[in-house]
mmCIF file with all atom_site columns, C-alpha atoms and ligand atoms in Angstrom:
data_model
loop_
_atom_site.group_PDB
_atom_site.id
_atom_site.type_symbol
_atom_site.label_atom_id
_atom_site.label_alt_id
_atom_site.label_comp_id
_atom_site.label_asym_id
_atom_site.label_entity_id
_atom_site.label_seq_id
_atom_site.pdbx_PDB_ins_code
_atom_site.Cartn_x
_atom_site.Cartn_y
_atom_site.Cartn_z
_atom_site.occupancy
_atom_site.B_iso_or_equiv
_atom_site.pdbx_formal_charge
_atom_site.auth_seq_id
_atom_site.auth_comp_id
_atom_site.auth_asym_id
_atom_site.auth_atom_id
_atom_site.pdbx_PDB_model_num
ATOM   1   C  CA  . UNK A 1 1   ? 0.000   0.000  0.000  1.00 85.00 ? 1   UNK A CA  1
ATOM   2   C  CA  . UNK A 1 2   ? 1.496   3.535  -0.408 1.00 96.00 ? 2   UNK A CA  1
ATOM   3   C  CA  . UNK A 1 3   ? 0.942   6.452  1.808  1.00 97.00 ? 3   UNK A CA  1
ATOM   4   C  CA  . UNK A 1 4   ? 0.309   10.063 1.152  1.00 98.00 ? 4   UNK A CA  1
ATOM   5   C  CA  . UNK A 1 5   ? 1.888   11.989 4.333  1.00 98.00 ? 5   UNK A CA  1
ATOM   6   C  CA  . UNK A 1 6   ? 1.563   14.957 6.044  1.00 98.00 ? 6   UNK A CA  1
ATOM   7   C  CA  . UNK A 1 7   ? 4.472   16.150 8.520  1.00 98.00 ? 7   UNK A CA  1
ATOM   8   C  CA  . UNK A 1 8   ? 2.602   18.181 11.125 1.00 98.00 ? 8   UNK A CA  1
ATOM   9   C  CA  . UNK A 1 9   ? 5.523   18.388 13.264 1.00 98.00 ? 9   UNK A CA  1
ATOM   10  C  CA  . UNK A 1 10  ? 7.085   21.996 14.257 1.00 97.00 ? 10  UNK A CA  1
ATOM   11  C  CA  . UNK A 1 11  ? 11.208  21.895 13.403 1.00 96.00 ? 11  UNK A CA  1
ATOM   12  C  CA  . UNK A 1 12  ? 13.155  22.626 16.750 1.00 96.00 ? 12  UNK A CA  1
ATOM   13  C  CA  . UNK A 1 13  ? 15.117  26.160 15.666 1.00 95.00 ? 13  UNK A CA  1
ATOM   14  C  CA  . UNK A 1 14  ? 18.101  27.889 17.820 1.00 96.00 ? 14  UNK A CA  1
ATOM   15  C  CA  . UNK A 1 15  ? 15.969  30.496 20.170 1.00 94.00 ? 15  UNK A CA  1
ATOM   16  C  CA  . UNK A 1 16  ? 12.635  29.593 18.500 1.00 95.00 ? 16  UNK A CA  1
ATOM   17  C  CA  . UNK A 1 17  ? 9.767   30.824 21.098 1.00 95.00 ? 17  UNK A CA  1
ATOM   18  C  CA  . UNK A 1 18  ? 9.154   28.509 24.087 1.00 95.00 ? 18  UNK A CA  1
ATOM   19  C  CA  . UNK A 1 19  ? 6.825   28.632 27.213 1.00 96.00 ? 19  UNK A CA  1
ATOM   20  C  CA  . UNK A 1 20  ? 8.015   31.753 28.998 1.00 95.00 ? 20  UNK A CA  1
ATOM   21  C  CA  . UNK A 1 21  ? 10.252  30.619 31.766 1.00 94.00 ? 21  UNK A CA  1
ATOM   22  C  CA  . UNK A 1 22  ? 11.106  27.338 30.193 1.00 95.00 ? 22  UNK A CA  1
ATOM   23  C  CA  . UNK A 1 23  ? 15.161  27.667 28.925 1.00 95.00 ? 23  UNK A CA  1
ATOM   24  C  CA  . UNK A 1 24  ? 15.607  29.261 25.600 1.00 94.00 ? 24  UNK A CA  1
ATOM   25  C  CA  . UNK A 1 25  ? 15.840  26.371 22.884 1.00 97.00 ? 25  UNK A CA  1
ATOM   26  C  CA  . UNK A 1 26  ? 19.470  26.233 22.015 1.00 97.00 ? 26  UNK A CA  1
ATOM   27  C  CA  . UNK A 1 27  ? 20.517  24.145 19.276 1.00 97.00 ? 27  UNK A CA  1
ATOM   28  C  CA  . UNK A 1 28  ? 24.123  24.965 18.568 1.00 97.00 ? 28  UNK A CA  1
ATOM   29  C  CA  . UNK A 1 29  ? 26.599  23.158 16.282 1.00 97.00 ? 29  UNK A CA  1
ATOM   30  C  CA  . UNK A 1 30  ? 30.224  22.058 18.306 1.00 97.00 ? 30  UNK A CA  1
ATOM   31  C  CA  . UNK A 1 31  ? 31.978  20.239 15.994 1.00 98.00 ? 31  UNK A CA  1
ATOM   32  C  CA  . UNK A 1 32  ? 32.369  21.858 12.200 1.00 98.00 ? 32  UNK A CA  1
ATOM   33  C  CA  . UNK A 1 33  ? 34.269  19.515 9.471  1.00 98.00 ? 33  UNK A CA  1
ATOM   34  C  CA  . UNK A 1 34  ? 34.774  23.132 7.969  1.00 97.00 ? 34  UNK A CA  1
ATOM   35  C  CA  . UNK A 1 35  ? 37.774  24.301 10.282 1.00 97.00 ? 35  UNK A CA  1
ATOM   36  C  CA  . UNK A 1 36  ? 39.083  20.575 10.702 1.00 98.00 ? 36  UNK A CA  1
ATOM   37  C  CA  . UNK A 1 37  ? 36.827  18.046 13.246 1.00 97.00 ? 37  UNK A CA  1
ATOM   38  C  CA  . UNK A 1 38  ? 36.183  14.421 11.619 1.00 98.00 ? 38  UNK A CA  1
ATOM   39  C  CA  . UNK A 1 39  ? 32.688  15.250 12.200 1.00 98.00 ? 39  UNK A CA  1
ATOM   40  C  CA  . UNK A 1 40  ? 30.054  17.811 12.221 1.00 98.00 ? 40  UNK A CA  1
ATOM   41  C  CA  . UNK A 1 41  ? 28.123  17.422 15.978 1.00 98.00 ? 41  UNK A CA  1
ATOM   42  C  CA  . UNK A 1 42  ? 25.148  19.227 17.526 1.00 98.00 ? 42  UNK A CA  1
ATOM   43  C  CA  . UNK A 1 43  ? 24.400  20.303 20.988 1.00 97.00 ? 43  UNK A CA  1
ATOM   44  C  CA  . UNK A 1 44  ? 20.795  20.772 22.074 1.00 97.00 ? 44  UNK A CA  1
ATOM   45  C  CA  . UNK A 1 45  ? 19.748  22.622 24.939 1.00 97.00 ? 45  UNK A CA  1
ATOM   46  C  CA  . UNK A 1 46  ? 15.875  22.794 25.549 1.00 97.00 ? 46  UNK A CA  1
ATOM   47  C  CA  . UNK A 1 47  ? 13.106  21.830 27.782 1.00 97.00 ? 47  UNK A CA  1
ATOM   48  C  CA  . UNK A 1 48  ? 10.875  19.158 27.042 1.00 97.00 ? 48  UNK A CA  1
ATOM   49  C  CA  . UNK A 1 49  ? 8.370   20.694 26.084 1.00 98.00 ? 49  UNK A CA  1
ATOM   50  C  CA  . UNK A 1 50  ? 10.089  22.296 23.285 1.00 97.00 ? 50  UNK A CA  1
ATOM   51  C  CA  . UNK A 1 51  ? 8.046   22.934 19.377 1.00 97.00 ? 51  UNK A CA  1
ATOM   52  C  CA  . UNK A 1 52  ? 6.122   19.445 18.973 1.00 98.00 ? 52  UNK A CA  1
ATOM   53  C  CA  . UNK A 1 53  ? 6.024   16.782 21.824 1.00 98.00 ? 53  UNK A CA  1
ATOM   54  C  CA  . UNK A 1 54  ? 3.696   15.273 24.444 1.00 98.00 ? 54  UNK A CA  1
ATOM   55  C  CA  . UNK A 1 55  ? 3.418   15.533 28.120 1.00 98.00 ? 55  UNK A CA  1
ATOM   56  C  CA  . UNK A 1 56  ? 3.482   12.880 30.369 1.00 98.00 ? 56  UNK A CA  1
ATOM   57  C  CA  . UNK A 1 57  ? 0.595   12.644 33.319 1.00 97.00 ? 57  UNK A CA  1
ATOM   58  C  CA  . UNK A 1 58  ? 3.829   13.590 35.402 1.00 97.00 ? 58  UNK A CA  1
ATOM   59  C  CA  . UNK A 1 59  ? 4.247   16.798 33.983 1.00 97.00 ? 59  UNK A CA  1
ATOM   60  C  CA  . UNK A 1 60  ? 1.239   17.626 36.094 1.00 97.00 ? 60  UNK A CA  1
ATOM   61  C  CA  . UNK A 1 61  ? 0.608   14.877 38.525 1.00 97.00 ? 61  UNK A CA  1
ATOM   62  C  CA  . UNK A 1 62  ? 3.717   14.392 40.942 1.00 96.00 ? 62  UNK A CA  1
ATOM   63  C  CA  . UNK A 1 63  ? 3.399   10.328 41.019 1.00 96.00 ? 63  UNK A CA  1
ATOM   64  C  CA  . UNK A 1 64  ? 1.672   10.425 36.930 1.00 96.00 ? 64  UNK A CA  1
ATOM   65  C  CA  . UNK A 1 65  ? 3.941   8.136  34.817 1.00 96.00 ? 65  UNK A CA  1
ATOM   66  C  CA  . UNK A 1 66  ? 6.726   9.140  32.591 1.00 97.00 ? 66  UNK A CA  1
ATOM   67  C  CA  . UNK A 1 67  ? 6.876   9.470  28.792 1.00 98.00 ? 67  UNK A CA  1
ATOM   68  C  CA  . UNK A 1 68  ? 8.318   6.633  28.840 1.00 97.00 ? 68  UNK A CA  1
ATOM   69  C  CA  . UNK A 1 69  ? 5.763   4.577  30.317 1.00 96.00 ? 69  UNK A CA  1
ATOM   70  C  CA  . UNK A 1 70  ? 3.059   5.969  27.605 1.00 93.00 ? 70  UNK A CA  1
ATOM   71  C  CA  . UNK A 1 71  ? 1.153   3.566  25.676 1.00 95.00 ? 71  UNK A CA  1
ATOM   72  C  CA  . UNK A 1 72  ? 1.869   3.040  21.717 1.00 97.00 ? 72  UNK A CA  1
ATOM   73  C  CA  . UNK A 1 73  ? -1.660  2.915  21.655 1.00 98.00 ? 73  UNK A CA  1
ATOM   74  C  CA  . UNK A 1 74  ? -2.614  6.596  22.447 1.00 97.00 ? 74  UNK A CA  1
ATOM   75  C  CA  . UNK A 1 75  ? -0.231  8.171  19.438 1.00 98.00 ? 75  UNK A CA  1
ATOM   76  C  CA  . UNK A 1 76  ? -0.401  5.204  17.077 1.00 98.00 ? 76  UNK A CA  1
ATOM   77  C  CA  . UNK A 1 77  ? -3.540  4.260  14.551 1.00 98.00 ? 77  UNK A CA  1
ATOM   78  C  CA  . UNK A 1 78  ? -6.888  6.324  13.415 1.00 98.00 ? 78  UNK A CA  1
ATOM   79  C  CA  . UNK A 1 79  ? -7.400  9.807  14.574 1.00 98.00 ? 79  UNK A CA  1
ATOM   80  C  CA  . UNK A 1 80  ? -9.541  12.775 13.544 1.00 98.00 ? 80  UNK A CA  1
ATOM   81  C  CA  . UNK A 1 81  ? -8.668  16.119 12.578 1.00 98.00 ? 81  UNK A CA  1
ATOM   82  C  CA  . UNK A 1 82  ? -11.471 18.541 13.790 1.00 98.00 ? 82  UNK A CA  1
ATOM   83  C  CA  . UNK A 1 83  ? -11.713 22.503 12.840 1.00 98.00 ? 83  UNK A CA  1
ATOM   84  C  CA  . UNK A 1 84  ? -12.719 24.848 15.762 1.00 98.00 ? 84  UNK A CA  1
ATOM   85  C  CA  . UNK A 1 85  ? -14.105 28.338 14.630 1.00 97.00 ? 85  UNK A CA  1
ATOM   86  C  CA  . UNK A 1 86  ? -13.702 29.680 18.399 1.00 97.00 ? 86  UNK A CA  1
ATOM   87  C  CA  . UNK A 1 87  ? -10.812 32.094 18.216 1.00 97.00 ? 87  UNK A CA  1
ATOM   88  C  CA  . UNK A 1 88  ? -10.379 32.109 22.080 1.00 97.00 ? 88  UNK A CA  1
ATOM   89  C  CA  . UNK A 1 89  ? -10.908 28.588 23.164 1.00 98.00 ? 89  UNK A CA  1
ATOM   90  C  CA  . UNK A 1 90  ? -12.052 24.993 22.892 1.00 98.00 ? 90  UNK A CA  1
ATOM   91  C  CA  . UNK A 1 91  ? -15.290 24.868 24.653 1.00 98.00 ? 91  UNK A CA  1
ATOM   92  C  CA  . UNK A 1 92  ? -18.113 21.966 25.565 1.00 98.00 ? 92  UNK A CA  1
ATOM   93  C  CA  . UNK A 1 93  ? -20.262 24.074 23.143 1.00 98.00 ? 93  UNK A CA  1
ATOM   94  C  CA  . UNK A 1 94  ? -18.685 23.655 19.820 1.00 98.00 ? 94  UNK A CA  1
ATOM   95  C  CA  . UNK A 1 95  ? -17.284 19.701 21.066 1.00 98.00 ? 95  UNK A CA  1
ATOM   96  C  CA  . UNK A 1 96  ? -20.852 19.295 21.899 1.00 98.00 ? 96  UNK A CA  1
ATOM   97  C  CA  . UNK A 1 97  ? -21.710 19.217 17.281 1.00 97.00 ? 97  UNK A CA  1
ATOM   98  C  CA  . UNK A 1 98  ? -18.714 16.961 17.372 1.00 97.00 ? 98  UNK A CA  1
ATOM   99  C  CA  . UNK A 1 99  ? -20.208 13.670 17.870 1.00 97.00 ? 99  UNK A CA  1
ATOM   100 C  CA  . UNK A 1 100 ? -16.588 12.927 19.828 1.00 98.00 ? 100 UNK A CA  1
ATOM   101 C  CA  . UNK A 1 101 ? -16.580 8.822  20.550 1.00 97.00 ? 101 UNK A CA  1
ATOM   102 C  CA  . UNK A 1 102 ? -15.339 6.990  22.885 1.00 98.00 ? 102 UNK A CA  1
ATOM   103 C  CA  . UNK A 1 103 ? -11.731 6.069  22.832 1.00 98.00 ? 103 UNK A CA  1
ATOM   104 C  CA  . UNK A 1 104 ? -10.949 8.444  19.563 1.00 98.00 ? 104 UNK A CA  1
ATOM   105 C  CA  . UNK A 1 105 ? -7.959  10.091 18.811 1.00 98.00 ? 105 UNK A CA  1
ATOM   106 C  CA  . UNK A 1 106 ? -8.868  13.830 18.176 1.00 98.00 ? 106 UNK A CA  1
ATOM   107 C  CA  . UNK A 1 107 ? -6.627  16.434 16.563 1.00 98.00 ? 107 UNK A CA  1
ATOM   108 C  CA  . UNK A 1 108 ? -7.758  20.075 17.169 1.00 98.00 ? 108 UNK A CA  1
ATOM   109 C  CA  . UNK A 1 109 ? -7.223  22.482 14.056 1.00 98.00 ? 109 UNK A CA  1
ATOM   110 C  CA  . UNK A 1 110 ? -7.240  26.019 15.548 1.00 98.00 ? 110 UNK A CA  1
ATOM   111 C  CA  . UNK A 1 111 ? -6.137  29.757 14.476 1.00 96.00 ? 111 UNK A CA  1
ATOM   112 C  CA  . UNK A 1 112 ? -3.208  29.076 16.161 1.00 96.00 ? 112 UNK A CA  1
ATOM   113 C  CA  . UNK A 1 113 ? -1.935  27.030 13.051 1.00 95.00 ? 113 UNK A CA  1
ATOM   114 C  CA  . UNK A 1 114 ? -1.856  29.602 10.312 1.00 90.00 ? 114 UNK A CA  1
ATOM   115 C  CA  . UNK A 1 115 ? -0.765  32.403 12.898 1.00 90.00 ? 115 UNK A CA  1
ATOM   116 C  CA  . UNK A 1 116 ? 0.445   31.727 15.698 1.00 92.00 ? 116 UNK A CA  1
ATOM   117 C  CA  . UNK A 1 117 ? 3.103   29.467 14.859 1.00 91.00 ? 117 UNK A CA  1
ATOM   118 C  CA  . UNK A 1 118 ? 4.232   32.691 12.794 1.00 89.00 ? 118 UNK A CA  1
ATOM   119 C  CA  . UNK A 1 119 ? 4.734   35.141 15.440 1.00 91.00 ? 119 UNK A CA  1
ATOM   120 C  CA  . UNK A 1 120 ? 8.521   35.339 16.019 1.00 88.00 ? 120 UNK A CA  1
ATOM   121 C  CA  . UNK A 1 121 ? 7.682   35.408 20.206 1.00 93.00 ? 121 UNK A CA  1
ATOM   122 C  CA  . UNK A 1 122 ? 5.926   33.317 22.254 1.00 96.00 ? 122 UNK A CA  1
ATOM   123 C  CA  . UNK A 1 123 ? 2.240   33.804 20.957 1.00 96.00 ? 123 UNK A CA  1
ATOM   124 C  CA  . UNK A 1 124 ? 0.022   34.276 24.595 1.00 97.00 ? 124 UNK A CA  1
ATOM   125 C  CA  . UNK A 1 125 ? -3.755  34.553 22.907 1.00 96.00 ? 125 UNK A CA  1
ATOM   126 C  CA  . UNK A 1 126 ? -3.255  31.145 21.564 1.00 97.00 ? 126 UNK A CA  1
ATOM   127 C  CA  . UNK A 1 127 ? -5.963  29.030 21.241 1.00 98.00 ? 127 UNK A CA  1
ATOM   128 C  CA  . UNK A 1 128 ? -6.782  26.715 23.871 1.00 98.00 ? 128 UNK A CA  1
ATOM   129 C  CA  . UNK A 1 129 ? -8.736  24.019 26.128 1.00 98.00 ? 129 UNK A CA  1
ATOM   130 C  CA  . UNK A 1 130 ? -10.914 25.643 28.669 1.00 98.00 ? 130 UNK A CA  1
ATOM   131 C  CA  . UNK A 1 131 ? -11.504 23.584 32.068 1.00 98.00 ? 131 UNK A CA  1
ATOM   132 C  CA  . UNK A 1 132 ? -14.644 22.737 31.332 1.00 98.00 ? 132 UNK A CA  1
ATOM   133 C  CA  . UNK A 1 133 ? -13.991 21.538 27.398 1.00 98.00 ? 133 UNK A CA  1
ATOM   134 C  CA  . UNK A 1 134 ? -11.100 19.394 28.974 1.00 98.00 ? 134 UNK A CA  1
ATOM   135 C  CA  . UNK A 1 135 ? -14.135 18.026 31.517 1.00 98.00 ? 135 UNK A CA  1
ATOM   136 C  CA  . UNK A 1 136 ? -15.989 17.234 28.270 1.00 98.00 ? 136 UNK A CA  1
ATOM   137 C  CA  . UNK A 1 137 ? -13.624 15.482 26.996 1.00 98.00 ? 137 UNK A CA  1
ATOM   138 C  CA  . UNK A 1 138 ? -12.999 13.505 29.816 1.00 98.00 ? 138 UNK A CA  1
ATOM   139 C  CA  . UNK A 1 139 ? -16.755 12.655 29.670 1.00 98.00 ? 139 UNK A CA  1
ATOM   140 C  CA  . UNK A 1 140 ? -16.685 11.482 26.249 1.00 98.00 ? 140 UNK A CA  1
ATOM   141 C  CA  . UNK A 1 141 ? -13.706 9.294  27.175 1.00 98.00 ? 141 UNK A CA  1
ATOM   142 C  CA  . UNK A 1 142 ? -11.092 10.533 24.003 1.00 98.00 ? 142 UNK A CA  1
ATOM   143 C  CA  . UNK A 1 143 ? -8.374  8.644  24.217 1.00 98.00 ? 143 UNK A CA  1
ATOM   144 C  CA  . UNK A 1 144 ? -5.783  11.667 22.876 1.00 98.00 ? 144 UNK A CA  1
ATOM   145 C  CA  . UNK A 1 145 ? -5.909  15.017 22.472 1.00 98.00 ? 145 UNK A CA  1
ATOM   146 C  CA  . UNK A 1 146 ? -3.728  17.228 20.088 1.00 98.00 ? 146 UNK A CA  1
ATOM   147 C  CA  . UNK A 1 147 ? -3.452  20.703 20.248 1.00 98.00 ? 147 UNK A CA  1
ATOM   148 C  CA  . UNK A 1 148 ? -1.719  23.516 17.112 1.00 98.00 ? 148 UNK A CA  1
ATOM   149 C  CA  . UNK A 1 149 ? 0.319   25.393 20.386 1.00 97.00 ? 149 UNK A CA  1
ATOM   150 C  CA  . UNK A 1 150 ? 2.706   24.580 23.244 1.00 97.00 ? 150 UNK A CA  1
ATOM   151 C  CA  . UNK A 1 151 ? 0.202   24.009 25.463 1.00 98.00 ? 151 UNK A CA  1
ATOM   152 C  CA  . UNK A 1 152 ? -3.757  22.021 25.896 1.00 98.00 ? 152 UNK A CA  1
ATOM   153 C  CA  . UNK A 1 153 ? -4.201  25.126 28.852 1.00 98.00 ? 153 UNK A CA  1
ATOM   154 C  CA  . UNK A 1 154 ? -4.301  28.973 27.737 1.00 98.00 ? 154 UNK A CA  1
ATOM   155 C  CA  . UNK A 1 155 ? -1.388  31.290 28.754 1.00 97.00 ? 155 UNK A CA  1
ATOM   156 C  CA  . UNK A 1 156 ? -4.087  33.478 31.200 1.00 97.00 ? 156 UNK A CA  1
ATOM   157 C  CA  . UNK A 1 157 ? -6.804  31.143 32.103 1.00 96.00 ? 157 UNK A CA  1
ATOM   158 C  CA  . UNK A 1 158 ? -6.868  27.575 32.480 1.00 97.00 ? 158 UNK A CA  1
ATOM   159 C  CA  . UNK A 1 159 ? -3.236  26.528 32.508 1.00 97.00 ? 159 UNK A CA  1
ATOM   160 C  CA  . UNK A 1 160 ? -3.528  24.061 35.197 1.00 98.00 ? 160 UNK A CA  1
ATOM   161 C  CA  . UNK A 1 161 ? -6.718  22.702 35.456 1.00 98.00 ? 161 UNK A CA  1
ATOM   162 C  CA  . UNK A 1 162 ? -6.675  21.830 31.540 1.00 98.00 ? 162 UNK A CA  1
ATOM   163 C  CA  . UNK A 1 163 ? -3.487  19.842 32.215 1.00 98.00 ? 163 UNK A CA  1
ATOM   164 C  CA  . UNK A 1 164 ? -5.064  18.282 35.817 1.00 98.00 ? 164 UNK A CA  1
ATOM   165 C  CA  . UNK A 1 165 ? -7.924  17.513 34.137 1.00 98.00 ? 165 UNK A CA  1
ATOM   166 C  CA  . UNK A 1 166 ? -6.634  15.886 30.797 1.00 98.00 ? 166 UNK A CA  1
ATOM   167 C  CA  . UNK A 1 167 ? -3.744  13.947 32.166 1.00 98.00 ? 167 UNK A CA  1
ATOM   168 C  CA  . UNK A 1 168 ? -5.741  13.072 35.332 1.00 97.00 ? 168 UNK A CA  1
ATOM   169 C  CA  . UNK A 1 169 ? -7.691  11.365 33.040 1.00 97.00 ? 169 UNK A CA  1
ATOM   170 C  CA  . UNK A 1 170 ? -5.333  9.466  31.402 1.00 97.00 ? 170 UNK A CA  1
ATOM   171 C  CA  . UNK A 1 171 ? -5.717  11.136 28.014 1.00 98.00 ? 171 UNK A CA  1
ATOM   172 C  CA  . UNK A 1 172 ? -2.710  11.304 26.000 1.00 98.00 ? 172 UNK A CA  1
ATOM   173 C  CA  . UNK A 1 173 ? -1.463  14.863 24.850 1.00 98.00 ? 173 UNK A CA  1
ATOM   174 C  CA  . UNK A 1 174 ? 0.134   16.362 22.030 1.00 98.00 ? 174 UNK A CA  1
ATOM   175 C  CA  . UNK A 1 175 ? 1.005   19.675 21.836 1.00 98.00 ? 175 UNK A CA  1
ATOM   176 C  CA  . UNK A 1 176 ? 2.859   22.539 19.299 1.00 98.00 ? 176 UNK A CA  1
ATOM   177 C  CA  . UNK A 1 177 ? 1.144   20.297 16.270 1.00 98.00 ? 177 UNK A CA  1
ATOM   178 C  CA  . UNK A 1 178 ? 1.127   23.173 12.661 1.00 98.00 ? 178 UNK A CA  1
ATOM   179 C  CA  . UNK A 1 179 ? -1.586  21.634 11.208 1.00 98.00 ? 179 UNK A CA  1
ATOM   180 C  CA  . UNK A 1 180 ? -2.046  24.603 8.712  1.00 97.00 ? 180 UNK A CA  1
ATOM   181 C  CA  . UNK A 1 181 ? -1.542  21.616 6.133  1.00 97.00 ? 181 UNK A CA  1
ATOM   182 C  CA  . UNK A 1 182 ? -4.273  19.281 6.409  1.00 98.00 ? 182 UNK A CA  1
ATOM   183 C  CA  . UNK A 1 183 ? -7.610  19.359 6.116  1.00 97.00 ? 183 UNK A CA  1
ATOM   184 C  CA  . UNK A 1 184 ? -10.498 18.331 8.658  1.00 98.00 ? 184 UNK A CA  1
ATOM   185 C  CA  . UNK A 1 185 ? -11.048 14.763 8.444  1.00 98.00 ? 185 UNK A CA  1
ATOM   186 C  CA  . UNK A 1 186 ? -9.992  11.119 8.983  1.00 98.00 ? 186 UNK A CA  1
ATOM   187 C  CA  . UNK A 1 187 ? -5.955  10.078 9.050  1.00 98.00 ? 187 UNK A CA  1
ATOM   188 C  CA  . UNK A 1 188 ? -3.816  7.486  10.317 1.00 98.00 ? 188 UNK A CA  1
ATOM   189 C  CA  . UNK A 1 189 ? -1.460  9.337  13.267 1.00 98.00 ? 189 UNK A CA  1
ATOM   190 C  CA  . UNK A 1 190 ? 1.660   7.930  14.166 1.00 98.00 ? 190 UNK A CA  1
ATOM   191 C  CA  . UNK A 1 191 ? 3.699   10.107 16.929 1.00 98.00 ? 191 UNK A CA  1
ATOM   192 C  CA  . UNK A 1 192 ? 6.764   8.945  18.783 1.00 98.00 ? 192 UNK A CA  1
ATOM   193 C  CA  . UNK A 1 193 ? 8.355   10.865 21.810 1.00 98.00 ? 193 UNK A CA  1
ATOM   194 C  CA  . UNK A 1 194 ? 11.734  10.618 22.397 1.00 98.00 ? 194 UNK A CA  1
ATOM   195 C  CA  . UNK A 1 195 ? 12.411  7.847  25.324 1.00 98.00 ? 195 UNK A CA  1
ATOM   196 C  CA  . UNK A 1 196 ? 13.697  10.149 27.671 1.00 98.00 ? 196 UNK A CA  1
ATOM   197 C  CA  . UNK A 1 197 ? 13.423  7.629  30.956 1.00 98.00 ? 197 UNK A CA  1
ATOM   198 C  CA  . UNK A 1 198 ? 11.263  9.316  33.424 1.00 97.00 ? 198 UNK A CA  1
ATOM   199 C  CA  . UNK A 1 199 ? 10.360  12.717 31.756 1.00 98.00 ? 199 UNK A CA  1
ATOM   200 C  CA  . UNK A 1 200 ? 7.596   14.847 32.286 1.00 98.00 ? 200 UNK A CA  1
ATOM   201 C  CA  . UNK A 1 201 ? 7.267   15.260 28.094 1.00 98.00 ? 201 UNK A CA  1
ATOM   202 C  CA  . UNK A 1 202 ? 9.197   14.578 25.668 1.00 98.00 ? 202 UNK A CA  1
ATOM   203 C  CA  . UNK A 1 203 ? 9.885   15.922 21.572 1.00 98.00 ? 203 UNK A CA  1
ATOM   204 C  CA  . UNK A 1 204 ? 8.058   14.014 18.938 1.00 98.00 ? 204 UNK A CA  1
ATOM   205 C  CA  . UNK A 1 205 ? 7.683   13.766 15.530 1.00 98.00 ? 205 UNK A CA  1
ATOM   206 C  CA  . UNK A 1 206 ? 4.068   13.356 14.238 1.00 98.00 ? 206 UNK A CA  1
ATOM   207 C  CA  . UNK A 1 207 ? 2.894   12.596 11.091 1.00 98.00 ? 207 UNK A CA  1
ATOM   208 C  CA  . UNK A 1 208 ? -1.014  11.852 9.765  1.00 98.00 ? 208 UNK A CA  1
ATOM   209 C  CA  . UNK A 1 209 ? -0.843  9.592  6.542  1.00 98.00 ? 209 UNK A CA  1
ATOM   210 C  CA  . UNK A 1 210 ? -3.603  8.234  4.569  1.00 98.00 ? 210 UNK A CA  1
ATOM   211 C  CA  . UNK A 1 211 ? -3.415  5.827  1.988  1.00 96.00 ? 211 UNK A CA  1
ATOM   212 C  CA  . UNK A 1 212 ? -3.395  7.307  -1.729 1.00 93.00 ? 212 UNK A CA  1
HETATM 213 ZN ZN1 . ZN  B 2 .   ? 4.027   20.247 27.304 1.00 65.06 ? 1   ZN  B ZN1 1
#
């Protein structure tokens, strides 16, 4: 079978923008073949939760699990790419026309994904989960959420409870997804986190693929 894909992964830059308070992303070359190493080698300084990657149910919940400790299952098979028109937040309302299943894999295609992701600073009127969308989810038992900024919670409301609430649940979450690609609709996802043992969250590289 062959694949169409769609890389919906954010590329980790030198001092691209970051949560504020997190450490600047650093990515800085040490080794250059140019002026006479055997090798060209990269050092990476950055937190992780750094462009796309998930958070682990620790990075909120003291004894949560690790990334490591994640199930294939939550970032692996069928998911659904959903459009939300609210330019603020995700809210019950607009989840509520949805029809959101049990155990689904759901993908949320914001504003933040044609503009936010474009804003040379860290972008604080993202788009995000309130509380009580995040309790709606819960309710409607999703097995993963995905979100088109660095974080499920919003930058003035909500930071905390969206994250108690999703990963208290058990949901998986993927955040700093550009999505500005594909449309709404049905894909295969396949996102792996680097095995960092123990981490609160972890890089990834996601793709959606569907067959042609
Ligand atoms: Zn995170």
């Amino acid at each position: 079978m062959s694949w169409i894909y769609w890389d919906v992964s954010v590329a980790l830059k030198d001092g691209m923008a970051c949560w504020p308070g997190d450490p600047a992303p650093r990515i800085e070359q040490v080794a250059f073949m140019d002026q006479g190493s055997v090798c060209n080698v990269t050092k990476l300084h950055m937190s992780a939760h750094t462009a796309t990657h998930m958070d682990a149910p620790r990075h909120f919940i003291n004894e949560g699990v690790g990334i490591d400790q994640m199930p294939f299952d939550s970032v692996i098979g069928k998911a659904r790419v959903v459009e939300i028109h609210d330019p603020v937040a995700i809210r019950r309302a607009e989840l509520e026309g949805l029809d959101l299943k049990a155990g689904e894999r759901i993908l949320f295609k914001t504003r933040n994904s044609s503009y936010a992701w474009e804003q040379p600073e860290f972008f604080k009127d993202f788009v995000y989960i309130a509380d009580e969308g995040a309790q709606y989810l819960v309710e409607r038992g999703v097995k993963t959420v995905g979100v088109d900024y660095l974080s499920i919670g919003g930058f003035y409301h909500d930071t905390v409870e969206t994250h108690v609430t999703i990963l208290g649940a058990g949901i998986a979450v993927i955040e700093g997804l550009n999505l500005s690609e594909v449309e709404a609709g049905e894909y295969e996802l396949i996102c792996l986190p680097l095995k960092i043992a123990g981490a609160d969250g972890a890089p990834a590289r996601v793709v959606l693929r569907r067959p042609v």
